[in-house]
Short mmCIF file of C-alpha atoms and ligand atoms in Angstrom, two decimals:
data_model
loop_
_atom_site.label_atom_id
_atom_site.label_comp_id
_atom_site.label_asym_id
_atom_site.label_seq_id
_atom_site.Cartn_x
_atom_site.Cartn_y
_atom_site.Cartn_z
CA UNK A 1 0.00 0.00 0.00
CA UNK A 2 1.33 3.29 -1.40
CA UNK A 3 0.16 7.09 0.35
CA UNK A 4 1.29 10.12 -1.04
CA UNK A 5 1.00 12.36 2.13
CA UNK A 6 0.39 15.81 2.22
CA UNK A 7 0.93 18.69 4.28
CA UNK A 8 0.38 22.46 4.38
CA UNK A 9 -0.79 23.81 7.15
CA UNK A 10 1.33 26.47 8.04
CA UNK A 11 4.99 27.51 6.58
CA UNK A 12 6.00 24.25 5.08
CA UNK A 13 4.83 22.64 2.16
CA UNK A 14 5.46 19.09 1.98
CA UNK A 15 4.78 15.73 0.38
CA UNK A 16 5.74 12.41 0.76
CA UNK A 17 5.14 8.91 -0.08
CA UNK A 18 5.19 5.93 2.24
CA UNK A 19 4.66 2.24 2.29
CA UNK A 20 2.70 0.35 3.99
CA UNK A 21 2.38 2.78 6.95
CA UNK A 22 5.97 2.95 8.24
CA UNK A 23 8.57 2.76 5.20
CA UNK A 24 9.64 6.40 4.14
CA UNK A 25 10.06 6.58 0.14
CA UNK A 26 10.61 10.22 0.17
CA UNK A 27 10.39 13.10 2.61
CA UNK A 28 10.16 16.51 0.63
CA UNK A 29 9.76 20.15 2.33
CA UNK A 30 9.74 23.34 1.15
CA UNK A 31 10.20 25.48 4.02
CA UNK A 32 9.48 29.32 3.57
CA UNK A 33 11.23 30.73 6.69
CA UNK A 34 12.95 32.73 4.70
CA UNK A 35 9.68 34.22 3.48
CA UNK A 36 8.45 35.08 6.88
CA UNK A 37 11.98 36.25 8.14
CA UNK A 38 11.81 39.61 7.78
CA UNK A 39 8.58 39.86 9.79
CA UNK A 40 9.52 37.55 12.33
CA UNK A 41 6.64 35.72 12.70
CA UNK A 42 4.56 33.82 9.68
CA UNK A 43 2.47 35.86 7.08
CA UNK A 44 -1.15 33.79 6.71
CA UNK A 45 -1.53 35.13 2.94
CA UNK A 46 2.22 34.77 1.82
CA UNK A 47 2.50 31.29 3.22
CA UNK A 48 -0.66 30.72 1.32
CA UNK A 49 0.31 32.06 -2.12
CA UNK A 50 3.80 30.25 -1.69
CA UNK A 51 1.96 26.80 -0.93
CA UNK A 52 0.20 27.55 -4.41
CA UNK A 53 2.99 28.01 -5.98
CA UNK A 54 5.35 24.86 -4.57
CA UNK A 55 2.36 21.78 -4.53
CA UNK A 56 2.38 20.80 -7.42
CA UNK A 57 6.33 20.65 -8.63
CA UNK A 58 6.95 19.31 -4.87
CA UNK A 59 4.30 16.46 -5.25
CA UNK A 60 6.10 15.61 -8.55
CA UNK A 61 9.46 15.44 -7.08
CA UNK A 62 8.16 13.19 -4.24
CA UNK A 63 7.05 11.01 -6.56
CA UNK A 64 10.27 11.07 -8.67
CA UNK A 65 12.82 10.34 -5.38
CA UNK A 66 10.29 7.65 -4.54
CA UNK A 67 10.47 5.88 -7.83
CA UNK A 68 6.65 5.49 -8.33
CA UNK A 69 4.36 7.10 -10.29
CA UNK A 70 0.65 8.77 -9.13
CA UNK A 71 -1.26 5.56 -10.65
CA UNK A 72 0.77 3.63 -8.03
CA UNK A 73 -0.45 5.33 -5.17
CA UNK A 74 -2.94 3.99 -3.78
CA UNK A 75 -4.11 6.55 -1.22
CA UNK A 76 -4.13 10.67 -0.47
CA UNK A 77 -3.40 11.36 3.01
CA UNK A 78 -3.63 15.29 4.03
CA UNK A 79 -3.54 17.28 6.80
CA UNK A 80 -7.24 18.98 7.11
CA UNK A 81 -7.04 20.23 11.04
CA UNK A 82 -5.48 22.23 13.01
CA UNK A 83 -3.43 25.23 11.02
CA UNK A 84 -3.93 28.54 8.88
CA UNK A 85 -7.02 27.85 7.40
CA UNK A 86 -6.10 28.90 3.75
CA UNK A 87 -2.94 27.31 3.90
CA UNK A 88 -5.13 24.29 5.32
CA UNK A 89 -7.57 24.80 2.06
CA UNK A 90 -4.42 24.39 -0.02
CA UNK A 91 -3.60 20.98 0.27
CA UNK A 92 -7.19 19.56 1.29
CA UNK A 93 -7.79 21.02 -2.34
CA UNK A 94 -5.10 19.26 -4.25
CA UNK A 95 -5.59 16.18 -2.23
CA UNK A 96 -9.62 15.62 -3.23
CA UNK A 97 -8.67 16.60 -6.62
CA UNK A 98 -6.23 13.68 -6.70
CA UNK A 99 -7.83 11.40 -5.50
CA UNK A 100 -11.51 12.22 -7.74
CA UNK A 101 -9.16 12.45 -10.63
CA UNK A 102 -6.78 9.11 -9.74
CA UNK A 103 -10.39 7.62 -8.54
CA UNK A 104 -8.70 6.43 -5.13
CA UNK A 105 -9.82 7.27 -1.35
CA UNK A 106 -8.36 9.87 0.58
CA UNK A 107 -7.90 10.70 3.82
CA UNK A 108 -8.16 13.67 6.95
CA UNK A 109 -5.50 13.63 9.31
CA UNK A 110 -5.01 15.45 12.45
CA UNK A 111 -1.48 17.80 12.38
CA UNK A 112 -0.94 17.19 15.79
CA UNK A 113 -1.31 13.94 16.19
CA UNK A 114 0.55 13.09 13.40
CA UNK A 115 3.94 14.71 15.43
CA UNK A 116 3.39 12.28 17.65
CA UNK A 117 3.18 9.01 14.74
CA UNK A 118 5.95 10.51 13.10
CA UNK A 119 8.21 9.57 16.69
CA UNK A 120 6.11 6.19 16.79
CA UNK A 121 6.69 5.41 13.59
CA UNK A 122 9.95 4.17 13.91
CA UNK A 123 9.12 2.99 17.67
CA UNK A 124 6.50 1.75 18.73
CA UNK A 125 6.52 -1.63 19.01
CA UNK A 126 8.49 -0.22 22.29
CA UNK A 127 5.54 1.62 23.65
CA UNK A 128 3.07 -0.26 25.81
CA UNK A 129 -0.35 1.71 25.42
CA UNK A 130 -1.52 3.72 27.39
CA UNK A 131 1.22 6.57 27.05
CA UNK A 132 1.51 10.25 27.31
CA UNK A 133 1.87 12.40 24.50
CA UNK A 134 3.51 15.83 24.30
CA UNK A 135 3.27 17.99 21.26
CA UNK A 136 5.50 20.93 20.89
CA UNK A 137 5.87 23.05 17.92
CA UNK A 138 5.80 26.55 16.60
CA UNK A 139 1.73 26.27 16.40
CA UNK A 140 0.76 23.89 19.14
CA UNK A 141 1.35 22.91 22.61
CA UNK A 142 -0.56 19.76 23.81
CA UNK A 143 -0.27 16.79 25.74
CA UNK A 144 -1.99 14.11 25.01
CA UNK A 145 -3.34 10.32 26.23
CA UNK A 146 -2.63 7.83 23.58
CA UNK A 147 -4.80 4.76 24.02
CA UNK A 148 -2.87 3.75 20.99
CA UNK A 149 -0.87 4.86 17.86
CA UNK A 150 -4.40 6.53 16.50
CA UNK A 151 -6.09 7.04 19.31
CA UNK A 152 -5.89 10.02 21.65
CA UNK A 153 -7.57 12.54 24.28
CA UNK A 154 -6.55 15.76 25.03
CA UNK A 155 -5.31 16.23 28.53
CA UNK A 156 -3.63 19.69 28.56
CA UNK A 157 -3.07 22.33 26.39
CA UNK A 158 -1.84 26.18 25.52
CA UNK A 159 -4.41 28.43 26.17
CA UNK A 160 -2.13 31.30 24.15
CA UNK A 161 1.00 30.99 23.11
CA UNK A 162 2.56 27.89 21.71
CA UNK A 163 5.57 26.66 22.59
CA UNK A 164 7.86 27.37 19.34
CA UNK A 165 5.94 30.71 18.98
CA UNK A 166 7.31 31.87 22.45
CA UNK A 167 10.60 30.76 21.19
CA UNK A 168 10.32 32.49 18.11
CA UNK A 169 9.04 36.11 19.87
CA UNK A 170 11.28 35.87 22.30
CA UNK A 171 13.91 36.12 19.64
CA UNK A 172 12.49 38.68 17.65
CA UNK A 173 12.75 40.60 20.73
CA UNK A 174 16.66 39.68 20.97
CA UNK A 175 17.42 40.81 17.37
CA UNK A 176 17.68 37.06 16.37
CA UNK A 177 16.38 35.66 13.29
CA UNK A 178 13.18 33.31 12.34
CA UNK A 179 13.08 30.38 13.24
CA UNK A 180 13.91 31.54 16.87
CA UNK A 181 14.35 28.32 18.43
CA UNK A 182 17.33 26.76 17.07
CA UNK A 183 18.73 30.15 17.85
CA UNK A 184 17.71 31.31 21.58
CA UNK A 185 19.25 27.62 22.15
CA UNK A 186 22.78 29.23 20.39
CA UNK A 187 22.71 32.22 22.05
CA UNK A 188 21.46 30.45 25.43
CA UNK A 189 24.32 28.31 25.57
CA UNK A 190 26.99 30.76 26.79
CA UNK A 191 24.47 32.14 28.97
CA UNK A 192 23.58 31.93 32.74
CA UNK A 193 19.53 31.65 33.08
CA UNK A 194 20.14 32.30 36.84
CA UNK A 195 20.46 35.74 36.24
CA UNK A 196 17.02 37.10 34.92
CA UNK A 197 13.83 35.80 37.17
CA UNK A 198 10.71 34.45 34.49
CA UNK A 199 8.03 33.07 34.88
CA UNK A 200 5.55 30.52 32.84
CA UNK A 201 2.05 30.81 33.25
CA UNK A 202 0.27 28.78 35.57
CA UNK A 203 -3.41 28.36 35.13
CA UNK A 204 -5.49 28.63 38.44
CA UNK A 205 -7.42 24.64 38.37
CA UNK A 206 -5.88 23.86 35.61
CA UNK A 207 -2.83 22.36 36.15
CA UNK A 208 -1.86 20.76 32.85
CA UNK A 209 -2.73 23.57 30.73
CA UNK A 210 0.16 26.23 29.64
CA UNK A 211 0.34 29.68 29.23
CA UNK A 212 3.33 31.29 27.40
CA UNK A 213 2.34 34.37 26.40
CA UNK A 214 2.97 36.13 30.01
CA UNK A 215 6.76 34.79 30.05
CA UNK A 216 6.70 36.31 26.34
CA UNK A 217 5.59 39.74 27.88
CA UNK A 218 8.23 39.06 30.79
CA UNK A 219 11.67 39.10 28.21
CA UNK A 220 9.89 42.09 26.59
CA UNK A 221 10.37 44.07 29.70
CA UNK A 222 13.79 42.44 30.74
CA UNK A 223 15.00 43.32 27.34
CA UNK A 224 14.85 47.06 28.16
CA UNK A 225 17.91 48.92 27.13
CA UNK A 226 19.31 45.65 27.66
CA UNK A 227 23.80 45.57 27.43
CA UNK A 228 24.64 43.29 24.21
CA UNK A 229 26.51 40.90 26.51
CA UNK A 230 23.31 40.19 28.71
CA UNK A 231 21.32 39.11 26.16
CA UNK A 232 22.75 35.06 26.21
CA UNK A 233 21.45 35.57 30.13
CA UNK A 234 18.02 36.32 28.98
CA UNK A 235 17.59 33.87 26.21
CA UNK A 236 19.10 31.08 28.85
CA UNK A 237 16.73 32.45 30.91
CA UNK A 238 13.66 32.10 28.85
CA UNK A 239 14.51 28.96 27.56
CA UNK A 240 14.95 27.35 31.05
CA UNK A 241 11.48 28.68 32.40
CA UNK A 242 9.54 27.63 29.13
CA UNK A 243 11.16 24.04 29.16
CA UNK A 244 11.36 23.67 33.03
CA UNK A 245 7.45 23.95 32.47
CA UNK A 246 6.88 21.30 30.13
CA UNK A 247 8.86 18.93 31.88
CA UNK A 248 6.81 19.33 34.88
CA UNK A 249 3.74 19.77 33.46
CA UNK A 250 4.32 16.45 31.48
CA UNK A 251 5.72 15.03 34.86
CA UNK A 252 2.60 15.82 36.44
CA UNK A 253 0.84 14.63 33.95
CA UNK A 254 2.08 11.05 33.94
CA UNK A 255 1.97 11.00 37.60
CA UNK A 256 -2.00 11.62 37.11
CA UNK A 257 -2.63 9.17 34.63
CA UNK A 258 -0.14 6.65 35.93
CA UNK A 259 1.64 6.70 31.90
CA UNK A 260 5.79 6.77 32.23
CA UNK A 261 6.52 6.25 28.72
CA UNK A 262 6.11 9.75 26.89
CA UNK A 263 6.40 10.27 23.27
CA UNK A 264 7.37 13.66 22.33
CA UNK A 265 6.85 15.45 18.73
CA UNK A 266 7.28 18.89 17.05
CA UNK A 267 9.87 21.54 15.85
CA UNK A 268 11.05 22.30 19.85
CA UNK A 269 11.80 18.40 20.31
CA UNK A 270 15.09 19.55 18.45
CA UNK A 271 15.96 21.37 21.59
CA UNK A 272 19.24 20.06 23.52
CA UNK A 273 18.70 21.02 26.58
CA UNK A 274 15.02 20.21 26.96
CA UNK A 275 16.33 16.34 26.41
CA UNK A 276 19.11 17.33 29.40
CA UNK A 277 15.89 19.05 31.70
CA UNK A 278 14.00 15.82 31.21
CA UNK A 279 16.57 13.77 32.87
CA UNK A 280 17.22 15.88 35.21
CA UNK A 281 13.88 16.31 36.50
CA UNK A 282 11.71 13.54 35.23
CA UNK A 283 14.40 10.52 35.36
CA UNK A 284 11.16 7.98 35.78
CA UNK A 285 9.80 8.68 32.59
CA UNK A 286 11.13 6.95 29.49
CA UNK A 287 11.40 9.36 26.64
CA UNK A 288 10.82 8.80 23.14
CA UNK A 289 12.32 11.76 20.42
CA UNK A 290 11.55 11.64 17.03
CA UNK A 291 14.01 11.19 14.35
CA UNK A 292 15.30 15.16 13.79
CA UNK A 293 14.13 14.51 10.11
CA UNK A 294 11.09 13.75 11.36
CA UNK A 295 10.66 16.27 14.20
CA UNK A 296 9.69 19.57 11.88
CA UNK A 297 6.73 19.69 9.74
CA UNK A 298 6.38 17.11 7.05
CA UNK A 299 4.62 14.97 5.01
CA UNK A 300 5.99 11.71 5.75
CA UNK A 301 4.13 12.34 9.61
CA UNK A 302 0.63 12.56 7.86
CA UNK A 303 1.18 9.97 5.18
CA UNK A 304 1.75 7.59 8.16
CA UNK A 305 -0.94 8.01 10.14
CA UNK A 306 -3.44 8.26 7.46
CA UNK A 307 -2.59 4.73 6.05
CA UNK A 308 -2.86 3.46 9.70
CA UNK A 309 -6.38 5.38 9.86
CA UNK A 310 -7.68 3.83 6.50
CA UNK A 311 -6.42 0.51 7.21
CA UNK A 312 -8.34 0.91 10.98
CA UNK A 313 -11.56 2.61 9.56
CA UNK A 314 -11.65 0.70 6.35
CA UNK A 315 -12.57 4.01 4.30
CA UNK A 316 -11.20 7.37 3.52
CA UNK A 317 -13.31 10.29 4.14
CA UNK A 318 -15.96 12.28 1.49
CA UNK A 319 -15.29 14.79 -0.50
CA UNK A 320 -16.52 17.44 1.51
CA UNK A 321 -14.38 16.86 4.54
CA UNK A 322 -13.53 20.20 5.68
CA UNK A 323 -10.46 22.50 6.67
CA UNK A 324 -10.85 22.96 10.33
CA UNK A 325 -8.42 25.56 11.71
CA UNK A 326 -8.68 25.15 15.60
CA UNK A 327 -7.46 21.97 17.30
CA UNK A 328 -10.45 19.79 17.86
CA UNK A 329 -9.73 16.16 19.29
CA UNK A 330 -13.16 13.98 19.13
CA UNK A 331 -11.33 11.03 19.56
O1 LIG B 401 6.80 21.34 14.37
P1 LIG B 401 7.15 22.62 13.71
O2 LIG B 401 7.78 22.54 12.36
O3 LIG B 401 5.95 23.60 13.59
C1 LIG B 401 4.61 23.53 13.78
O4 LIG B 401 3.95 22.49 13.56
O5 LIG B 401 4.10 24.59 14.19
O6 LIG B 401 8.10 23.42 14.71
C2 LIG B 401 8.61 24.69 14.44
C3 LIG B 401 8.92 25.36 15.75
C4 LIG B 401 9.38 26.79 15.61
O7 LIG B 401 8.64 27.61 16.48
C5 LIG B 401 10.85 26.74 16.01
O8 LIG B 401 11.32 27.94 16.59
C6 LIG B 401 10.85 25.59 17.00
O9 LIG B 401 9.96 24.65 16.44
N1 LIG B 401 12.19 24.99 17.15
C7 LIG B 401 12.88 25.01 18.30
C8 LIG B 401 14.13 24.40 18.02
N2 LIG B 401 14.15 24.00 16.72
C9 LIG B 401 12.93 24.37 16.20
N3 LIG B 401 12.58 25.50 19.52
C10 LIG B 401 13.51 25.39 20.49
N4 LIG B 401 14.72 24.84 20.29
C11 LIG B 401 15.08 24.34 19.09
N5 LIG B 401 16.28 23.80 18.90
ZN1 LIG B 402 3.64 20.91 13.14
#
């Protein structure tokens, strides 16, 4: 079994083709950070009129590194939920017109969940289900329960800011570039985080929830006529505070639902140190990390999971299955 996946539901565009559910043909991504850099943050409409632009010749060179052709695929996987909902509209569009014109099913899958099959994909025969599940990325901060690879409720979530987004305002406010995270965790290195006091939002009842956007506000103010050489202080500082949180959040967590293997996904996975906070603080739990290839947005993530879907439900979805741009989780 053969799905071309595809995803476009915020600044990348990518499509991929994988067999049989785990077995990675190709992997392509056309990233436009360098579209958004100059504004520090992403532009809904330009990453919209860029994903026009890129599907199609990107689909075709999936295809081409994977050796097959479109009538040997033998199912459309997309990403319809959560994300920009034009950019969303994009590849839910070329998908359905695929698959009515290759007369095959396709298939709805859920962005975030897919982070987390992208780190199972290569692992999970390891995993014994129940587990926790913590998304992090530049659009989403979640954790999950996984009753299995498919199958997941929403325990806690951002109620503002994600994650990567904090990351990536907290370095527009340091004069760094877009993406911010790879580069707060530069600059961070040679700092000491001891030496600015942040905090992370803690939600009053709500314990496994997150709140970013306060601790975003917080570097704002420390970054007041700030000296050059106290800037790797205050990105140290941030980064500890925002990754301190989701290891104890996710610690807390697991405690609750008694789950001490935790798969992690998304863009801030990449981070270094939030591997080194995790043994530090949460030595109990077992980790999992996806594969860096894997960790951004792509297409081999949603290509996965929606062959495991269709060979669970049986069926694709219809033709009007809809771009849904806030994270819903019925399952
Ligand atoms: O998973 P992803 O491609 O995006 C979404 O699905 O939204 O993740 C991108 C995010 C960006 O916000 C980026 O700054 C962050 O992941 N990121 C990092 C690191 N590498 C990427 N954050 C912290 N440390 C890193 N090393
Ligand atoms: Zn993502």
């Amino acid at each position: 079994m053969l799905t071309l996946g595809i995803e476009s539901s915020c600044d990348e565009t990518a499509c991929a083709v994988v067999r049989a559910g785990k077995e990675i043909l190709s992997n392509c991504v056309a990233s436009q950070a360098d579209l958004h850099a100059i504004y520090g943050g992403v532009v809904p409409e330009l990453a919209c009129r860029r994903h026009i632009d890129v599907i199609i010749p990107l689909l075709m060179q999936a295809l081409d590194e994977a050796s097959v052709t479109l009538s040997q695929i033998d199912l459309i996987a997309v990403a319809n939920t959560p994300g920009l909902i034009g950019a969303l509209m994009i590849g839910l569009t070329t998908a359905k017109a695929l698959a009515l014109a290759q007369n095959i099913p396709f298939i709805g899958v859920n962005h975030v969940a897919a982070h987390l099959y992208a780190t199972l994909m290569e692992i999970e025969g390891r995993i014994n289900f129940p587990a926790l599940g913590l998304v992090i990325s530049g659009g989403h901060t979640a954790l999950l329960k996984l009753t299995s690879s498919t199958d997941y409720q929403l325990i806690g979530r951002t109620l503002d800011d994600a994650v990567g987004e904090a990351f990536d305002k907290a370095a527009k406010i340091l004069g760094l570039p877009y993406p911010g995270g790879p580069n707060i965790e530069k600059l961070a290195l040679s700092g000491d985080p001891a030496l600015f006091s942040l905090k992370a939002g803690q939600i009053k009842g709500r314990p496994l929830d997150f709140s970013f956007s306060g601790l975003k506000t917080g570097v704002l103010y420390a970054s007041n006529g700030i000296e050059e050489e106290a800037k790797p202080h205050l990105a140290a500082a941030f980064q500890e505070t925002a990754l301190t949180d989701l290891v104890k959040k996710s610690l807390k967590a697991a405690k609750q639902e008694g789950l001490f293997q935790v798969i992690v996904g998304g863009g801030v996975s990449c981070n270094r140190r939030l591997r080194g906070l995790f043994s530090e603080i949460a030595p109990e739990l077992e980790i999992f990390w996806p594969d860096r290839s894997l960790a951004l947005d792509n297409a081999a993530m949603i290509a996965g999971m929606g062959s495991r879907l269709y060979a669970q439900n049986g069926r694709g979805d219809p033709l009007d299955l809809e771009a849904v741009a806030i994270m819903q989780f019925s399952t």
